[in-house]
């Protein structure tokens, strides 16, 4: 930054800054993902992270293509936001004990990353369009679609609240199997006519 002038003076400058910021962010995410894959207790979550790691390689590649279309050298601009999000995720991983809690914590940390990327791609798409650089928009849109799909998959996993220990445990206490049947029967009975209580929840407007 100059002493007497500021780095971002035009809309084009702002756009380039955003692109360099996101290029830095994607590269940092690519570096952080292997650790997340290693720490994820759930096989499903690990597979999801691995898939997104490969997609992230593609994101970096598409951003390089954007730089090329703009006749500019691929360059990253240090982004304190993604550094903070990734650091928080890393710190959290170090503090969590227990597989189920780790899965849930990792999902939330990963979603913070995806949401960050989603806002940035949204801005870049709008700015590129306004600047008349519609040639680069498909690259941003392709990345954005994968960020959104990843975010949705993470939401689905969080809602499911898988328990990895249940997957691996071979011995099951007898009491569990009988306890399982009981509520199943009890649940099937009121389900016929007792739908009303569920509808009792009133919405406050
Ligand atoms: Fe990405
Ligand atoms: Fe992502």
mmCIF file of C-alpha atoms and ligand atoms in Angstrom:
data_model
loop_
_atom_site.group_PDB
_atom_site.id
_atom_site.type_symbol
_atom_site.label_atom_id
_atom_site.label_comp_id
_atom_site.label_asym_id
_atom_site.label_seq_id
_atom_site.Cartn_x
_atom_site.Cartn_y
_atom_site.Cartn_z
ATOM 1 C CA UNK A 1 0.000 0.000 0.000
ATOM 2 C CA UNK A 2 1.303 3.398 -0.911
ATOM 3 C CA UNK A 3 1.728 6.107 1.659
ATOM 4 C CA UNK A 4 -0.340 8.670 -0.149
ATOM 5 C CA UNK A 5 -2.591 6.551 -2.303
ATOM 6 C CA UNK A 6 -4.781 3.578 -1.641
ATOM 7 C CA UNK A 7 -4.497 0.261 -3.487
ATOM 8 C CA UNK A 8 -8.119 -0.113 -4.449
ATOM 9 C CA UNK A 9 -9.260 2.921 -6.402
ATOM 10 C CA UNK A 10 -11.535 1.525 -9.060
ATOM 11 C CA UNK A 11 -14.195 -1.117 -9.352
ATOM 12 C CA UNK A 12 -11.725 -3.155 -11.422
ATOM 13 C CA UNK A 13 -9.225 -2.954 -8.557
ATOM 14 C CA UNK A 14 -11.890 -4.170 -6.164
ATOM 15 C CA UNK A 15 -12.709 -7.079 -8.454
ATOM 16 C CA UNK A 16 -9.025 -8.063 -8.772
ATOM 17 C CA UNK A 17 -8.596 -7.812 -5.032
ATOM 18 C CA UNK A 18 -11.601 -10.125 -4.567
ATOM 19 C CA UNK A 19 -10.193 -12.612 -7.054
ATOM 20 C CA UNK A 20 -6.762 -12.641 -5.427
ATOM 21 C CA UNK A 21 -8.356 -12.950 -2.017
ATOM 22 C CA UNK A 22 -10.351 -15.992 -3.093
ATOM 23 C CA UNK A 23 -7.349 -17.519 -4.866
ATOM 24 C CA UNK A 24 -5.442 -17.294 -1.594
ATOM 25 C CA UNK A 25 -8.454 -18.713 0.296
ATOM 26 C CA UNK A 26 -8.874 -21.728 -2.015
ATOM 27 C CA UNK A 27 -5.176 -22.547 -1.673
ATOM 28 C CA UNK A 28 -5.336 -22.334 2.119
ATOM 29 C CA UNK A 29 -8.427 -24.564 2.164
ATOM 30 C CA UNK A 30 -6.593 -27.084 -0.004
ATOM 31 C CA UNK A 31 -3.801 -27.156 2.580
ATOM 32 C CA UNK A 32 -6.206 -27.507 5.511
ATOM 33 C CA UNK A 33 -8.385 -30.313 4.138
ATOM 34 C CA UNK A 34 -5.951 -33.254 4.593
ATOM 35 C CA UNK A 35 -5.863 -32.599 8.342
ATOM 36 C CA UNK A 36 -9.664 -32.495 8.456
ATOM 37 C CA UNK A 37 -9.828 -35.771 6.504
ATOM 38 C CA UNK A 38 -7.434 -37.347 8.972
ATOM 39 C CA UNK A 39 -9.351 -36.119 12.011
ATOM 40 C CA UNK A 40 -12.862 -37.027 10.821
ATOM 41 C CA UNK A 41 -14.040 -40.120 12.714
ATOM 42 C CA UNK A 42 -16.933 -40.817 10.337
ATOM 43 C CA UNK A 43 -16.113 -42.652 7.120
ATOM 44 C CA UNK A 44 -18.906 -40.766 5.362
ATOM 45 C CA UNK A 45 -17.509 -37.411 6.466
ATOM 46 C CA UNK A 46 -13.986 -38.424 5.458
ATOM 47 C CA UNK A 47 -15.228 -39.415 2.011
ATOM 48 C CA UNK A 48 -17.094 -36.115 1.733
ATOM 49 C CA UNK A 49 -13.999 -34.111 2.680
ATOM 50 C CA UNK A 50 -11.859 -36.112 0.244
ATOM 51 C CA UNK A 51 -14.334 -35.457 -2.558
ATOM 52 C CA UNK A 52 -14.298 -31.760 -1.775
ATOM 53 C CA UNK A 53 -10.492 -31.729 -1.590
ATOM 54 C CA UNK A 54 -10.430 -32.908 -5.204
ATOM 55 C CA UNK A 55 -13.083 -30.348 -6.111
ATOM 56 C CA UNK A 56 -11.002 -27.639 -4.417
ATOM 57 C CA UNK A 57 -8.069 -28.527 -6.681
ATOM 58 C CA UNK A 58 -10.488 -27.823 -9.503
ATOM 59 C CA UNK A 59 -11.485 -24.503 -7.898
ATOM 60 C CA UNK A 60 -7.856 -23.378 -7.851
ATOM 61 C CA UNK A 61 -7.513 -24.498 -11.459
ATOM 62 C CA UNK A 62 -10.611 -22.561 -12.562
ATOM 63 C CA UNK A 63 -9.384 -19.433 -10.783
ATOM 64 C CA UNK A 64 -6.081 -19.758 -12.612
ATOM 65 C CA UNK A 65 -8.062 -19.878 -15.846
ATOM 66 C CA UNK A 66 -9.829 -16.671 -14.793
ATOM 67 C CA UNK A 67 -6.457 -14.959 -14.225
ATOM 68 C CA UNK A 68 -5.426 -16.146 -17.671
ATOM 69 C CA UNK A 69 -8.564 -14.740 -19.284
ATOM 70 C CA UNK A 70 -7.820 -11.443 -17.561
ATOM 71 C CA UNK A 71 -4.214 -11.493 -18.809
ATOM 72 C CA UNK A 72 -3.017 -11.473 -15.267
ATOM 73 C CA UNK A 73 -0.600 -13.637 -13.291
ATOM 74 C CA UNK A 74 -2.279 -15.871 -10.692
ATOM 75 C CA UNK A 75 -1.588 -14.160 -7.406
ATOM 76 C CA UNK A 76 -2.983 -14.595 -3.926
ATOM 77 C CA UNK A 77 -3.766 -11.799 -1.557
ATOM 78 C CA UNK A 78 -3.615 -12.769 2.103
ATOM 79 C CA UNK A 79 -7.131 -13.150 3.381
ATOM 80 C CA UNK A 80 -7.426 -12.765 7.174
ATOM 81 C CA UNK A 81 -11.026 -14.003 7.103
ATOM 82 C CA UNK A 82 -10.239 -17.482 5.778
ATOM 83 C CA UNK A 83 -7.116 -17.657 7.954
ATOM 84 C CA UNK A 84 -9.338 -17.002 10.969
ATOM 85 C CA UNK A 85 -12.003 -19.506 9.975
ATOM 86 C CA UNK A 86 -9.409 -22.224 9.333
ATOM 87 C CA UNK A 87 -7.512 -21.444 12.535
ATOM 88 C CA UNK A 88 -10.691 -21.625 14.561
ATOM 89 C CA UNK A 89 -11.487 -25.009 13.001
ATOM 90 C CA UNK A 90 -8.002 -26.281 13.750
ATOM 91 C CA UNK A 91 -8.112 -25.051 17.345
ATOM 92 C CA UNK A 92 -11.510 -26.665 17.796
ATOM 93 C CA UNK A 93 -10.258 -30.013 16.491
ATOM 94 C CA UNK A 94 -7.513 -29.896 19.097
ATOM 95 C CA UNK A 95 -9.967 -29.332 21.894
ATOM 96 C CA UNK A 96 -12.624 -31.927 21.067
ATOM 97 C CA UNK A 97 -12.725 -35.353 22.636
ATOM 98 C CA UNK A 98 -15.168 -37.976 21.431
ATOM 99 C CA UNK A 99 -16.017 -39.137 17.917
ATOM 100 C CA UNK A 100 -19.603 -37.926 17.720
ATOM 101 C CA UNK A 101 -18.718 -34.444 18.970
ATOM 102 C CA UNK A 102 -15.731 -34.350 16.598
ATOM 103 C CA UNK A 103 -17.940 -35.168 13.611
ATOM 104 C CA UNK A 104 -20.420 -32.459 14.501
ATOM 105 C CA UNK A 105 -17.667 -29.920 15.232
ATOM 106 C CA UNK A 106 -15.893 -30.676 11.964
ATOM 107 C CA UNK A 107 -19.108 -30.316 9.985
ATOM 108 C CA UNK A 108 -19.764 -26.894 11.507
ATOM 109 C CA UNK A 109 -16.169 -25.781 10.876
ATOM 110 C CA UNK A 110 -16.373 -26.949 7.263
ATOM 111 C CA UNK A 111 -19.690 -25.183 6.766
ATOM 112 C CA UNK A 112 -18.160 -21.914 7.957
ATOM 113 C CA UNK A 113 -15.589 -22.307 5.164
ATOM 114 C CA UNK A 114 -18.225 -23.116 2.538
ATOM 115 C CA UNK A 115 -20.387 -20.172 3.548
ATOM 116 C CA UNK A 116 -17.406 -17.859 3.277
ATOM 117 C CA UNK A 117 -16.654 -19.135 -0.218
ATOM 118 C CA UNK A 118 -20.309 -18.841 -1.232
ATOM 119 C CA UNK A 119 -20.475 -15.144 -0.288
ATOM 120 C CA UNK A 120 -17.216 -14.397 -2.126
ATOM 121 C CA UNK A 121 -18.188 -16.195 -5.324
ATOM 122 C CA UNK A 122 -21.545 -14.427 -5.207
ATOM 123 C CA UNK A 123 -19.808 -11.038 -5.070
ATOM 124 C CA UNK A 124 -17.315 -11.917 -7.826
ATOM 125 C CA UNK A 125 -20.104 -13.092 -10.125
ATOM 126 C CA UNK A 126 -21.986 -9.819 -9.592
ATOM 127 C CA UNK A 127 -18.869 -7.679 -10.074
ATOM 128 C CA UNK A 128 -17.645 -9.550 -13.161
ATOM 129 C CA UNK A 129 -21.093 -9.183 -14.707
ATOM 130 C CA UNK A 130 -21.169 -5.469 -13.972
ATOM 131 C CA UNK A 131 -17.699 -5.055 -15.452
ATOM 132 C CA UNK A 132 -18.814 -6.816 -18.616
ATOM 133 C CA UNK A 133 -16.482 -9.775 -18.020
ATOM 134 C CA UNK A 134 -19.140 -12.402 -18.535
ATOM 135 C CA UNK A 135 -16.452 -14.716 -19.953
ATOM 136 C CA UNK A 136 -15.148 -15.445 -16.452
ATOM 137 C CA UNK A 137 -18.563 -15.849 -14.819
ATOM 138 C CA UNK A 138 -19.036 -19.555 -15.753
ATOM 139 C CA UNK A 139 -15.795 -20.399 -13.914
ATOM 140 C CA UNK A 140 -17.053 -18.724 -10.754
ATOM 141 C CA UNK A 141 -20.469 -20.314 -11.143
ATOM 142 C CA UNK A 142 -18.997 -23.792 -11.504
ATOM 143 C CA UNK A 143 -17.053 -23.349 -8.271
ATOM 144 C CA UNK A 144 -20.034 -21.825 -6.515
ATOM 145 C CA UNK A 145 -22.261 -24.775 -7.468
ATOM 146 C CA UNK A 146 -19.799 -27.195 -5.850
ATOM 147 C CA UNK A 147 -19.511 -25.070 -2.697
ATOM 148 C CA UNK A 148 -23.286 -25.013 -2.375
ATOM 149 C CA UNK A 149 -23.636 -28.750 -2.991
ATOM 150 C CA UNK A 150 -20.967 -29.432 -0.356
ATOM 151 C CA UNK A 151 -22.712 -27.178 2.126
ATOM 152 C CA UNK A 152 -25.995 -29.009 1.559
ATOM 153 C CA UNK A 153 -24.363 -32.415 2.011
ATOM 154 C CA UNK A 154 -22.810 -31.218 5.271
ATOM 155 C CA UNK A 155 -26.206 -29.999 6.472
ATOM 156 C CA UNK A 156 -27.716 -33.403 5.678
ATOM 157 C CA UNK A 157 -24.935 -35.137 7.614
ATOM 158 C CA UNK A 158 -25.348 -32.832 10.596
ATOM 159 C CA UNK A 159 -29.078 -33.470 10.673
ATOM 160 C CA UNK A 160 -28.560 -37.197 10.521
ATOM 161 C CA UNK A 161 -26.184 -37.023 13.508
ATOM 162 C CA UNK A 162 -24.468 -40.296 12.720
ATOM 163 C CA UNK A 163 -22.703 -42.070 15.492
ATOM 164 C CA UNK A 164 -19.504 -43.700 14.227
ATOM 165 C CA UNK A 165 -19.159 -45.811 17.342
ATOM 166 C CA UNK A 166 -22.473 -47.483 16.611
ATOM 167 C CA UNK A 167 -21.112 -48.440 13.171
ATOM 168 C CA UNK A 168 -18.033 -50.153 14.527
ATOM 169 C CA UNK A 169 -19.429 -51.792 17.666
ATOM 170 C CA UNK A 170 -20.143 -55.451 17.188
ATOM 171 C CA UNK A 171 -21.575 -56.306 20.591
ATOM 172 C CA UNK A 172 -24.963 -54.884 21.310
ATOM 173 C CA UNK A 173 -26.523 -54.992 24.742
ATOM 174 C CA UNK A 174 -29.651 -57.187 24.831
ATOM 175 C CA UNK A 175 -31.645 -54.493 26.527
ATOM 176 C CA UNK A 176 -31.159 -52.277 23.507
ATOM 177 C CA UNK A 177 -32.898 -54.624 21.088
ATOM 178 C CA UNK A 178 -35.994 -54.980 23.308
ATOM 179 C CA UNK A 179 -36.010 -51.290 24.019
ATOM 180 C CA UNK A 180 -35.935 -50.724 20.312
ATOM 181 C CA UNK A 181 -39.016 -52.811 19.637
ATOM 182 C CA UNK A 182 -41.117 -51.252 22.371
ATOM 183 C CA UNK A 183 -41.177 -47.661 21.154
ATOM 184 C CA UNK A 184 -41.643 -48.903 17.600
ATOM 185 C CA UNK A 185 -44.925 -50.579 18.587
ATOM 186 C CA UNK A 186 -45.944 -47.703 20.788
ATOM 187 C CA UNK A 187 -45.242 -45.302 17.991
ATOM 188 C CA UNK A 188 -47.258 -47.225 15.434
ATOM 189 C CA UNK A 189 -50.409 -47.109 17.562
ATOM 190 C CA UNK A 190 -50.857 -43.388 18.147
ATOM 191 C CA UNK A 191 -49.690 -42.642 14.658
ATOM 192 C CA UNK A 192 -53.114 -43.760 13.358
ATOM 193 C CA UNK A 193 -55.375 -41.352 15.110
ATOM 194 C CA UNK A 194 -53.153 -39.195 17.246
ATOM 195 C CA UNK A 195 -51.725 -36.871 14.721
ATOM 196 C CA UNK A 196 -53.413 -33.940 16.400
ATOM 197 C CA UNK A 197 -50.804 -33.321 19.154
ATOM 198 C CA UNK A 198 -48.114 -32.789 16.579
ATOM 199 C CA UNK A 199 -50.237 -30.141 14.920
ATOM 200 C CA UNK A 200 -50.824 -28.388 18.230
ATOM 201 C CA UNK A 201 -47.659 -26.394 17.842
ATOM 202 C CA UNK A 202 -48.908 -22.959 17.094
ATOM 203 C CA UNK A 203 -47.017 -20.488 15.118
ATOM 204 C CA UNK A 204 -46.594 -17.123 16.577
ATOM 205 C CA UNK A 205 -46.772 -14.450 14.012
HETATM 206 FE FE1 LIG B 1 -13.635 -23.888 -2.997
HETATM 207 FE FE1 LIG B 2 -15.343 -25.298 -0.558
#
